[in-house]
Short mmCIF file of C-alpha atoms in Angstrom, two decimals:
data_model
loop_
_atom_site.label_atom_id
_atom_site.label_comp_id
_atom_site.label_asym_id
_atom_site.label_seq_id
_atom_site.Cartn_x
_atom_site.Cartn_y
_atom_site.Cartn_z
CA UNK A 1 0.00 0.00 0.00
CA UNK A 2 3.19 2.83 1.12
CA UNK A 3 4.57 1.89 -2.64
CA UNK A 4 1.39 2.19 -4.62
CA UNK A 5 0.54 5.41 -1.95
CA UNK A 6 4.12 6.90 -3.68
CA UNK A 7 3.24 5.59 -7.16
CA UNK A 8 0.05 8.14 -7.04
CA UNK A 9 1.87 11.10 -5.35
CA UNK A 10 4.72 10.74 -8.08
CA UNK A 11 2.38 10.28 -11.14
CA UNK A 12 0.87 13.21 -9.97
CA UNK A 13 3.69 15.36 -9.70
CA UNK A 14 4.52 14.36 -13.56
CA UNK A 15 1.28 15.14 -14.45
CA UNK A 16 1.23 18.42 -12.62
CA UNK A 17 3.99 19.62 -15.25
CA UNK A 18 1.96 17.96 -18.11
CA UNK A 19 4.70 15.47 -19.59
CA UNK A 20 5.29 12.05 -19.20
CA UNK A 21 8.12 10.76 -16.92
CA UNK A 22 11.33 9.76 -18.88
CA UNK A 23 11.86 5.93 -19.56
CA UNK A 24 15.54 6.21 -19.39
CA UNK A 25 18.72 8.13 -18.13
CA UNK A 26 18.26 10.13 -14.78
CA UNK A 27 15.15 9.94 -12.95
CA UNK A 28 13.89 7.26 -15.52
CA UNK A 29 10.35 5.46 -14.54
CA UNK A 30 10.20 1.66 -16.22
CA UNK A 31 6.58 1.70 -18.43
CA UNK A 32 6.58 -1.85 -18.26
CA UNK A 33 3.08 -3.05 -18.39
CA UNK A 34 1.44 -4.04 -15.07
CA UNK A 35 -1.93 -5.26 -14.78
CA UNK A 36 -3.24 -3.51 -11.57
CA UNK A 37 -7.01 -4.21 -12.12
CA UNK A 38 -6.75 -7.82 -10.13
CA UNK A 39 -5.50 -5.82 -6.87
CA UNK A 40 -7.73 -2.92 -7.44
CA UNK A 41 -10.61 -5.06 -7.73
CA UNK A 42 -9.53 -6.99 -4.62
CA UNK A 43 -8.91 -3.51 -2.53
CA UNK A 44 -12.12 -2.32 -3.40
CA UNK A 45 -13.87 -5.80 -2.35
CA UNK A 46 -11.88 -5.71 0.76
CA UNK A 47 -12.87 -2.08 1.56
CA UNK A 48 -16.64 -2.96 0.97
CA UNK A 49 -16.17 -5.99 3.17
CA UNK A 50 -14.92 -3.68 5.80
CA UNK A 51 -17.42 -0.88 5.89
CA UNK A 52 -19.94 -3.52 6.62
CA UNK A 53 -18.31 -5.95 9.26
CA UNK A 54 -17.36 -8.92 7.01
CA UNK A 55 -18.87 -11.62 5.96
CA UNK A 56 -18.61 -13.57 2.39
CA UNK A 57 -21.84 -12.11 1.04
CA UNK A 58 -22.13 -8.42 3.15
CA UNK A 59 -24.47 -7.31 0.32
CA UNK A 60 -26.83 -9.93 0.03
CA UNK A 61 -30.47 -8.86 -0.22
CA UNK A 62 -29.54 -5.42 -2.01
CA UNK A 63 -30.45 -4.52 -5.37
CA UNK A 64 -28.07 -2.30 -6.71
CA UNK A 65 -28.08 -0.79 -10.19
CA UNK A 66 -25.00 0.30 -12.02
CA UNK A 67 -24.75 2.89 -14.41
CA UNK A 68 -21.30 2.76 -16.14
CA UNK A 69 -22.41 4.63 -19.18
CA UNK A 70 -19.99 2.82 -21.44
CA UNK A 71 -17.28 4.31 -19.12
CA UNK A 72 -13.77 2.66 -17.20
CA UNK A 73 -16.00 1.76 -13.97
CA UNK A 74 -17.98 -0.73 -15.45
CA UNK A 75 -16.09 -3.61 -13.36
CA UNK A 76 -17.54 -2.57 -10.15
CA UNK A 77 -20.64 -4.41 -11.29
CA UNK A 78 -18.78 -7.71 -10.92
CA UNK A 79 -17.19 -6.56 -7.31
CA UNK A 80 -20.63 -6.30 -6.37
CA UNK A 81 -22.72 -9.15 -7.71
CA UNK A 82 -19.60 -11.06 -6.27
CA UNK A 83 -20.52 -9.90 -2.80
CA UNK A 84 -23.80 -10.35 -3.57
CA UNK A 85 -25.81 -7.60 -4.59
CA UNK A 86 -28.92 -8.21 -7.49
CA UNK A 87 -27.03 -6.11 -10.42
CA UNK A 88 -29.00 -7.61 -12.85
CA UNK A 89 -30.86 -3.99 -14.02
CA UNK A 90 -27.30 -2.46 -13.86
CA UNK A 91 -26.82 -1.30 -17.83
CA UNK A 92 -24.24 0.58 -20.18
CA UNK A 93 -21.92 -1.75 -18.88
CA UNK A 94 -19.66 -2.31 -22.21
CA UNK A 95 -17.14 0.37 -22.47
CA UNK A 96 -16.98 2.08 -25.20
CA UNK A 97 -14.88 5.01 -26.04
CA UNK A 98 -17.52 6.63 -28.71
CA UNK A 99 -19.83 6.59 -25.62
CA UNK A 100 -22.88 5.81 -28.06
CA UNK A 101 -25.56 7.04 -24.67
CA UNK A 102 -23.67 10.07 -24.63
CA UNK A 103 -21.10 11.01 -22.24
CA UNK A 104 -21.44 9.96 -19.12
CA UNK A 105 -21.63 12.86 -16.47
CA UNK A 106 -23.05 11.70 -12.67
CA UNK A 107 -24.37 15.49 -12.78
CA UNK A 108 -26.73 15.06 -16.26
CA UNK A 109 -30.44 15.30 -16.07
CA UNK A 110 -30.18 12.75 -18.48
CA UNK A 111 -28.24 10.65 -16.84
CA UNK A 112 -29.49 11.03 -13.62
CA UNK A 113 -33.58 10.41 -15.41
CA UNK A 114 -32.45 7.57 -17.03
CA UNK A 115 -30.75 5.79 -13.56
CA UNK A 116 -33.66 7.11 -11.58
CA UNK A 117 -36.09 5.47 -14.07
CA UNK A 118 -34.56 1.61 -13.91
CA UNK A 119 -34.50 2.03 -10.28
CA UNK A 120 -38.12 2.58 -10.34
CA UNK A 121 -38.81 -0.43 -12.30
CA UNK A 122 -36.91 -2.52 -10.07
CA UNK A 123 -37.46 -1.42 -6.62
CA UNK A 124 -34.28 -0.75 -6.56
CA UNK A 125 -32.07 -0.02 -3.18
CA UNK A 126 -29.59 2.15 -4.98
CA UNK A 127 -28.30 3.75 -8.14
CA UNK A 128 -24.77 4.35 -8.75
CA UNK A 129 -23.42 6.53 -11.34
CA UNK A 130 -19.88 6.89 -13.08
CA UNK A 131 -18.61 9.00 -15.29
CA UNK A 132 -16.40 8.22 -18.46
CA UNK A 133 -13.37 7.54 -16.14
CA UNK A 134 -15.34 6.59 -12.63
CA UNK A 135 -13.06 9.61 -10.93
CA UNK A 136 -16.49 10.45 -10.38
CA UNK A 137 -19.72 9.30 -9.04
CA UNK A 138 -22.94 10.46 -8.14
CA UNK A 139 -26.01 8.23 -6.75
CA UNK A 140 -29.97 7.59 -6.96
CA UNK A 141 -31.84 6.53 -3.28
CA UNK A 142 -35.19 6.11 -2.46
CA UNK A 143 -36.80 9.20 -0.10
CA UNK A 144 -39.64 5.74 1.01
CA UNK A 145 -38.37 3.29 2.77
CA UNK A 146 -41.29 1.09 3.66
CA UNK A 147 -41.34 -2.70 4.27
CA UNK A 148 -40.97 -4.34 1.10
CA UNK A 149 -41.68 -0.85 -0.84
CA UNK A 150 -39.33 1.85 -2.17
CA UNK A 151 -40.51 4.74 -3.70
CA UNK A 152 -39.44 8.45 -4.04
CA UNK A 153 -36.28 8.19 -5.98
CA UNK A 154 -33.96 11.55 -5.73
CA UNK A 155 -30.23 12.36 -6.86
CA UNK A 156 -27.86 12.02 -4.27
CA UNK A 157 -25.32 14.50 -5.70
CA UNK A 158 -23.40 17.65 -5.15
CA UNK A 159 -23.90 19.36 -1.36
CA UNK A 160 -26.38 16.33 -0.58
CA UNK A 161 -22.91 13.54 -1.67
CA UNK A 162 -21.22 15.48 0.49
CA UNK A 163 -23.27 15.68 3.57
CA UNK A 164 -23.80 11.72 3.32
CA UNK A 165 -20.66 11.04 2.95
CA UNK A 166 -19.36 13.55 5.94
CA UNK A 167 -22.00 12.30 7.84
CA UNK A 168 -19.82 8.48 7.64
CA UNK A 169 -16.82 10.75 8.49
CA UNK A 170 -18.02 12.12 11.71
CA UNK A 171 -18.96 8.69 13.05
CA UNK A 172 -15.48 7.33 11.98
CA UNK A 173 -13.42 10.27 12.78
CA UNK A 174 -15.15 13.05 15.18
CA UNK A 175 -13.99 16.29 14.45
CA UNK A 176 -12.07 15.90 11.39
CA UNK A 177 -11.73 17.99 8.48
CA UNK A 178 -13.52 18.42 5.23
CA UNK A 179 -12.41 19.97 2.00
CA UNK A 180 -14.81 21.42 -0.08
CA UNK A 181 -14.67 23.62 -3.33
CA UNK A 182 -15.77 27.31 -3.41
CA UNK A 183 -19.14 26.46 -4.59
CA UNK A 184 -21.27 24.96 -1.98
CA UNK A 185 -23.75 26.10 -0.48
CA UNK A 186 -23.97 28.00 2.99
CA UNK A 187 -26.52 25.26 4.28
CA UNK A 188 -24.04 22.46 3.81
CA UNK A 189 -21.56 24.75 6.12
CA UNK A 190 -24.03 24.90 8.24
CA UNK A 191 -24.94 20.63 8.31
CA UNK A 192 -20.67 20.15 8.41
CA UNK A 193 -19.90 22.62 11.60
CA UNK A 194 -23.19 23.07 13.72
CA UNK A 195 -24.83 19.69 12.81
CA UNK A 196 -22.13 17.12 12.49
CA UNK A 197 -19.22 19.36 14.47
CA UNK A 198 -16.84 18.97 11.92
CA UNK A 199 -13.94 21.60 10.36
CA UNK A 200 -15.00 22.79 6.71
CA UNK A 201 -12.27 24.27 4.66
CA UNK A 202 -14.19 26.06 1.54
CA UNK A 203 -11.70 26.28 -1.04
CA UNK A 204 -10.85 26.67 -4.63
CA UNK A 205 -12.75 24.58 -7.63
CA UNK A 206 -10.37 21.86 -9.00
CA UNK A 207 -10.21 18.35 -7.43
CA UNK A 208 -5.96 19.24 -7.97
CA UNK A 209 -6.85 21.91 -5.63
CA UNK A 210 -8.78 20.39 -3.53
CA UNK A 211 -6.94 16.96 -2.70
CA UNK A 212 -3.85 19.60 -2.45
CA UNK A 213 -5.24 21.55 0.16
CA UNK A 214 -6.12 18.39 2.29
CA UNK A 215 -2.69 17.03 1.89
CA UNK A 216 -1.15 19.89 3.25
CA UNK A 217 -3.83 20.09 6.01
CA UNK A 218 -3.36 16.91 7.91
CA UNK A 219 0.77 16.94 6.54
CA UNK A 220 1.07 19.82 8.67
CA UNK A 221 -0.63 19.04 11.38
CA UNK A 222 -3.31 21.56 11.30
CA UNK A 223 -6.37 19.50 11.19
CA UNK A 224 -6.65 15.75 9.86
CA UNK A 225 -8.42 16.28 6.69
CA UNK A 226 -10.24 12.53 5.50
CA UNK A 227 -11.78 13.88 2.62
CA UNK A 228 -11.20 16.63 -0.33
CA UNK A 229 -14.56 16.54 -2.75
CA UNK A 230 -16.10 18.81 -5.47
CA UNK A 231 -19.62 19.53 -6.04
CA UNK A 232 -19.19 17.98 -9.25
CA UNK A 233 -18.48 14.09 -7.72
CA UNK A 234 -14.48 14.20 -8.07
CA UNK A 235 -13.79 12.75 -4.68
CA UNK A 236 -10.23 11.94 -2.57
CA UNK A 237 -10.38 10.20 0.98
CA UNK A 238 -7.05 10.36 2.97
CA UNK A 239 -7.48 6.30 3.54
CA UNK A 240 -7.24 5.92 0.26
CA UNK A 241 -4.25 7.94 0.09
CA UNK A 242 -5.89 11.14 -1.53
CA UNK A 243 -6.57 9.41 -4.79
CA UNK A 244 -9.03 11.05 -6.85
CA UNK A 245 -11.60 7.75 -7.21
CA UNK A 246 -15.32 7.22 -7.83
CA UNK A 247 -15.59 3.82 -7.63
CA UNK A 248 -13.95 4.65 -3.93
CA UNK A 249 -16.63 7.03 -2.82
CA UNK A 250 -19.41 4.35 -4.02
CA UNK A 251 -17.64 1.90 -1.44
CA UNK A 252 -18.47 4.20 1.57
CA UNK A 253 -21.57 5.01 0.25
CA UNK A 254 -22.62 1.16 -0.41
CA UNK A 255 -21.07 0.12 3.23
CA UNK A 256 -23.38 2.72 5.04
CA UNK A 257 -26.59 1.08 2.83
CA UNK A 258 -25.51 -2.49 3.51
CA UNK A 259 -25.09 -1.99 6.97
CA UNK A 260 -28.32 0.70 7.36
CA UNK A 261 -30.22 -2.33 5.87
CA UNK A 262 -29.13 -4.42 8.37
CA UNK A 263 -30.61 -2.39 11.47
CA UNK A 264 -34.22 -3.16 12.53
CA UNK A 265 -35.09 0.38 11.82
CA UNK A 266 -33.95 0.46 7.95
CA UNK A 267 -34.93 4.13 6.92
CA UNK A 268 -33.70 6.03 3.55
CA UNK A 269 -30.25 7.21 3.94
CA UNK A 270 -31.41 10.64 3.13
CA UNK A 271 -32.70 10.71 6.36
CA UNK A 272 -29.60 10.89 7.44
CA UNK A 273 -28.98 14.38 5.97
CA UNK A 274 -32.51 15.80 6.96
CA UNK A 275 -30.88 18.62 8.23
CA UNK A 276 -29.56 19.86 5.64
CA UNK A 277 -30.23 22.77 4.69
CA UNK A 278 -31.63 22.91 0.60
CA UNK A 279 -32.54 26.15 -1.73
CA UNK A 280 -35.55 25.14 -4.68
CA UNK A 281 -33.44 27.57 -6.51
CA UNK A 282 -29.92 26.72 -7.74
CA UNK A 283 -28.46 27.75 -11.38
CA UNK A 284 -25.47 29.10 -12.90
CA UNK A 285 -25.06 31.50 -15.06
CA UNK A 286 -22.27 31.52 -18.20
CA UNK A 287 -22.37 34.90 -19.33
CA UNK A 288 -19.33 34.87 -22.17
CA UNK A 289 -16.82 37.44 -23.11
CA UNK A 290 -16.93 38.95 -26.31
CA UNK A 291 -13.84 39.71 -27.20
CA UNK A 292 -13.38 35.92 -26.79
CA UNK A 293 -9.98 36.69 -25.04
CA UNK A 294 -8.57 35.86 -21.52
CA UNK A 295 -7.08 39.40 -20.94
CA UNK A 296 -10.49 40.89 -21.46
CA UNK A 297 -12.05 38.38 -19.40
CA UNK A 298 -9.90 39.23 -16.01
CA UNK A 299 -10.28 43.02 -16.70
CA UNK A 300 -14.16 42.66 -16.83
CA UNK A 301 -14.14 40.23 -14.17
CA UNK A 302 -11.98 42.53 -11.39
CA UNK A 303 -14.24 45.50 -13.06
CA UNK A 304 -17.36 43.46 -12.07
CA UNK A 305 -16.03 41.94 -8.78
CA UNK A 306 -15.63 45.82 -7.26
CA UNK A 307 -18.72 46.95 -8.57
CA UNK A 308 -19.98 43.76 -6.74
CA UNK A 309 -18.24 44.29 -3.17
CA UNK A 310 -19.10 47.84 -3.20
CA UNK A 311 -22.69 47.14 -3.11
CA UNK A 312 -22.44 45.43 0.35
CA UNK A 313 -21.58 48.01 2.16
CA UNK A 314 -21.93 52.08 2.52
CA UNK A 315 -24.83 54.21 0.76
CA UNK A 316 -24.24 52.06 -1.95
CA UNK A 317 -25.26 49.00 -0.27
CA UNK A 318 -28.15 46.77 -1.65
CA UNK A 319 -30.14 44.82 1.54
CA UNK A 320 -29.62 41.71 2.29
CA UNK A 321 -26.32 41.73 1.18
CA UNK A 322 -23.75 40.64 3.05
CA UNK A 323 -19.78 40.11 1.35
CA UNK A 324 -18.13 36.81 2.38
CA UNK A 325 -14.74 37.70 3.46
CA UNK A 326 -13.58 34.12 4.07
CA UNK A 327 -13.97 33.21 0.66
CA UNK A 328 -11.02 32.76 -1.83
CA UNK A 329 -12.44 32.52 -5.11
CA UNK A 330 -14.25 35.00 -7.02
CA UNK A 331 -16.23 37.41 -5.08
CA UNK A 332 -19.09 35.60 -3.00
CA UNK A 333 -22.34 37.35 -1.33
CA UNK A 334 -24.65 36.17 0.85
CA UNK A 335 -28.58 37.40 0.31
CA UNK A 336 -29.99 36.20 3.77
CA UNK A 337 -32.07 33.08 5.40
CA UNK A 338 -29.11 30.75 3.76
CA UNK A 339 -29.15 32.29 0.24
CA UNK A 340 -25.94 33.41 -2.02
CA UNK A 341 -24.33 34.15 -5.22
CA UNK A 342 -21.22 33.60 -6.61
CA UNK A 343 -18.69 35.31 -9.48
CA UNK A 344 -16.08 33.82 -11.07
CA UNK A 345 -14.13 33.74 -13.63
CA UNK A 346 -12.98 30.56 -15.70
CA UNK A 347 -9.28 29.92 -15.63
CA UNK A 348 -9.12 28.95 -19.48
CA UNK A 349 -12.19 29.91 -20.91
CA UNK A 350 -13.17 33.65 -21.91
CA UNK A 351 -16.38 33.16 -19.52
CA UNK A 352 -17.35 34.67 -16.48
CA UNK A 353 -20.11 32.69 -14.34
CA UNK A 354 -22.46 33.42 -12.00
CA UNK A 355 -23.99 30.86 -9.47
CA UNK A 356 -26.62 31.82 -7.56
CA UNK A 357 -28.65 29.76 -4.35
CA UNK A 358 -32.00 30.83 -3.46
CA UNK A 359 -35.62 30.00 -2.55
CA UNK A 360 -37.55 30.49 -6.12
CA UNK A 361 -37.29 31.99 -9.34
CA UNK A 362 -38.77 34.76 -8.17
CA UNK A 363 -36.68 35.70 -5.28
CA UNK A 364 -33.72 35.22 -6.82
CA UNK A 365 -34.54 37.92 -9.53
CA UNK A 366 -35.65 40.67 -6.78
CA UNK A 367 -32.65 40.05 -4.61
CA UNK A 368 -29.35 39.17 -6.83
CA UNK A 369 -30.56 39.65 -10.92
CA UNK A 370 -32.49 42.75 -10.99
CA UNK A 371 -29.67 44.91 -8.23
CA UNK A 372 -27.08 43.32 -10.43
CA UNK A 373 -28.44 44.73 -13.96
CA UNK A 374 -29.48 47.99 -12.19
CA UNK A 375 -25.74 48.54 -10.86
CA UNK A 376 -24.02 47.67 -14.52
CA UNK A 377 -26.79 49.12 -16.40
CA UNK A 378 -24.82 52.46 -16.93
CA UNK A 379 -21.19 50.51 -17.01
CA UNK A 380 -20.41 50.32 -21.14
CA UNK A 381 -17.44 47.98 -20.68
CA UNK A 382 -19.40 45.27 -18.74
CA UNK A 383 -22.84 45.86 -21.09
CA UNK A 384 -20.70 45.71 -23.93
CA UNK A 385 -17.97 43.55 -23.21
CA UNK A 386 -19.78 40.41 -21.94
CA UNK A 387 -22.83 39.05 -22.89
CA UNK A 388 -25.45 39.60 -20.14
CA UNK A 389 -28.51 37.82 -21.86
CA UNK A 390 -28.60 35.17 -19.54
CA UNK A 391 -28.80 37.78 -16.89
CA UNK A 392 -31.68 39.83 -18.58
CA UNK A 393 -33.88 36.73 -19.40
CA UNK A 394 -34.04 35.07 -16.07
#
């Protein structure tokens, strides 16, 4: 485990720098082909086997279905009929680099419909999803749990992935630290300090940055950070030695099912994150630069950004507003009663964004789109260097 640990940490670093390590002279790596898949398989079995207390067959009596969407993770399917789990509605199981379903995304209505839809048929006790590369996951569970009935099917995805899964982490490891992106929402702050008294650390997007930051965290001493995850599913768990692995998130989540089901009481694991805290409203907003350049696009964005912090405070302020100072990406605001939006700017795109959490349509137009146009109405570099439709038709 300490060599293949090293083996990830040094890939990385090659990868950071975007070449591939040499195969000879100083520093050379031997390429000679390996098949790892037999002892990935196994440490993934092994981990499963764990979560739930042991046992040959830890997941009989669960009905589990897979969606690999043609993608790399399609071999979990056989880790968990082997431990046995009904997979027989698990589909797109055939990988297949032209991805003939489309490509598979954990975050995709479509994706997400079409999982939700053959767990419906089959009464099914789970729904796992993996994108093309299973670095990523995302999940279907019933909201009914009755005796012999499951019903209510809903995404578990995004802030509600991350809850669950800190939810395992505060049982395991009281106290520790999470690792978010700058994206989440202020209710899933909330769930992680008040409700499950853990440490959040909000930082950048990237899972690079992400699994970076928790390295250096529990390296240093300063907190012992088990888990680095993006809203978007990419997912690294410090007992898996910060890799960046899908298939590893599904074990925890399958361990907390299989041993949930075991309990007399049973009960839908999104019970378990009943308290957090959910907006109806949550969208993002790609509003593109013109000028289709990167220079223009940090010039309107730092334009925008001031415009944006100066209307939280003074006679200029706009109620409700309130500036997050602890945040390191963009320029964030909350808008009250667990509410925010967010600016950023891509990193390689000429595209500025604008994410925004709220309780309707309707609210979020009187109390973050309609101050917003009114403050860059009479500003000709942001009206006519970035396209605000988006902005004006919501």
């Amino acid at each position: 485990d300490t060599l293949i640990i090293g083996a990830i940490r040094e890939a990385r670093h090659w990868h950071d720098f975007g070449v591939l390590p040499p195969t000879s002279g100083d520093g050379a790596v031997d390429c000679t082909h390996v098949d790892f898949m037999p002892h990935y398989r196994n440490r993934l079995r092994d981990a499963i086997i764990a979560e739930v207390g042991g046992g040959d067959k830890p997941l009989a009596g669960l009905k589990i279905v897979l969606n690999a969407g043609n993608g790399s993770g399609y071999f979990f399917n056989d880790i968990l009929a082997d431990l046995g789990a009904d997979v027989s509605n698990s589909f797109l199981l055939t990988p297949d680099g032209t991805f003939p379903s489309g490509v598979p995304n954990p975050e995709s209505t479509s994706m997400i419909a079409e999982t939700k839809s053959k767990c419906e048929e089959c009464c099914a006790d789970l729904g796992i999803l993996f994108d093309t590369d299973a670095d990523r996951s995302g999940f279907i569970l019933p909201r009914t749990v009755a005796k012999g009935s499951l019903s209510a099917y809903e995404p578990l995805n995004r802030n509600r992935l991350i809850a669950l899964l800190s939810v395992i982490f505060s049982s395991s490891s009281p106290g520790c630290t999470i690792v978010t992106d700058s994206v989440t929402s202020e209710g899933l702050a909330k769930f992680l300090t008040a409700d499950l008294g853990l440490e959040h650390v909000r930082y950048l997007k990237g899972y690079a940055n992400v699994i970076g930051k928790a390295v250096e965290i529990t390296e240093s001493g300063h907190g012992n950070a088990e888990m680095a995850i993006e809203t978007s599913g990419h997912c690294a768990m410090k007992e898996n030695g910060y890799l960046d692995d899908g298939t590893y998130t599904a074990v925890k989540i399958v361990g907390l099912l299989a041993r949930t089901y075991k309990t007399a009481s049973g009960g839908s694991l999104l019970d378990l994150i009943s308290g957090l805290q959910e907006k109806a409203e949550e969208n993002e907003l790609r509003m593109n630069v013109l000028d289709g350049s990167l220079e223009s696009t940090q010039d309107l964005f730092d334009q925008f950004a001031r415009m944006i912090e100066a209307h939280t405070e003074g006679q200029n302020k706009v109620e409700g507003w309130e500036l997050d100072t602890e945040n390191l990406e963009g320029v964030r605001v909350r808008t009250g009663g667990g509410g925010f939006f967010m600016l950023r700017k891509s990193l390689h795109d000429p595209l500025i964004s604008l994410q925004i959490e709220g309780d309707s349509t309707d609210e979020v137009r009187s109390a973050v789109i309609s101050p917003i146009l009114d403050m860059i109405r009479g500003d000709n570099d942001i009206t006519n260097g970035l396209d605000i439709g988006v902005l004006r038709e919501y």
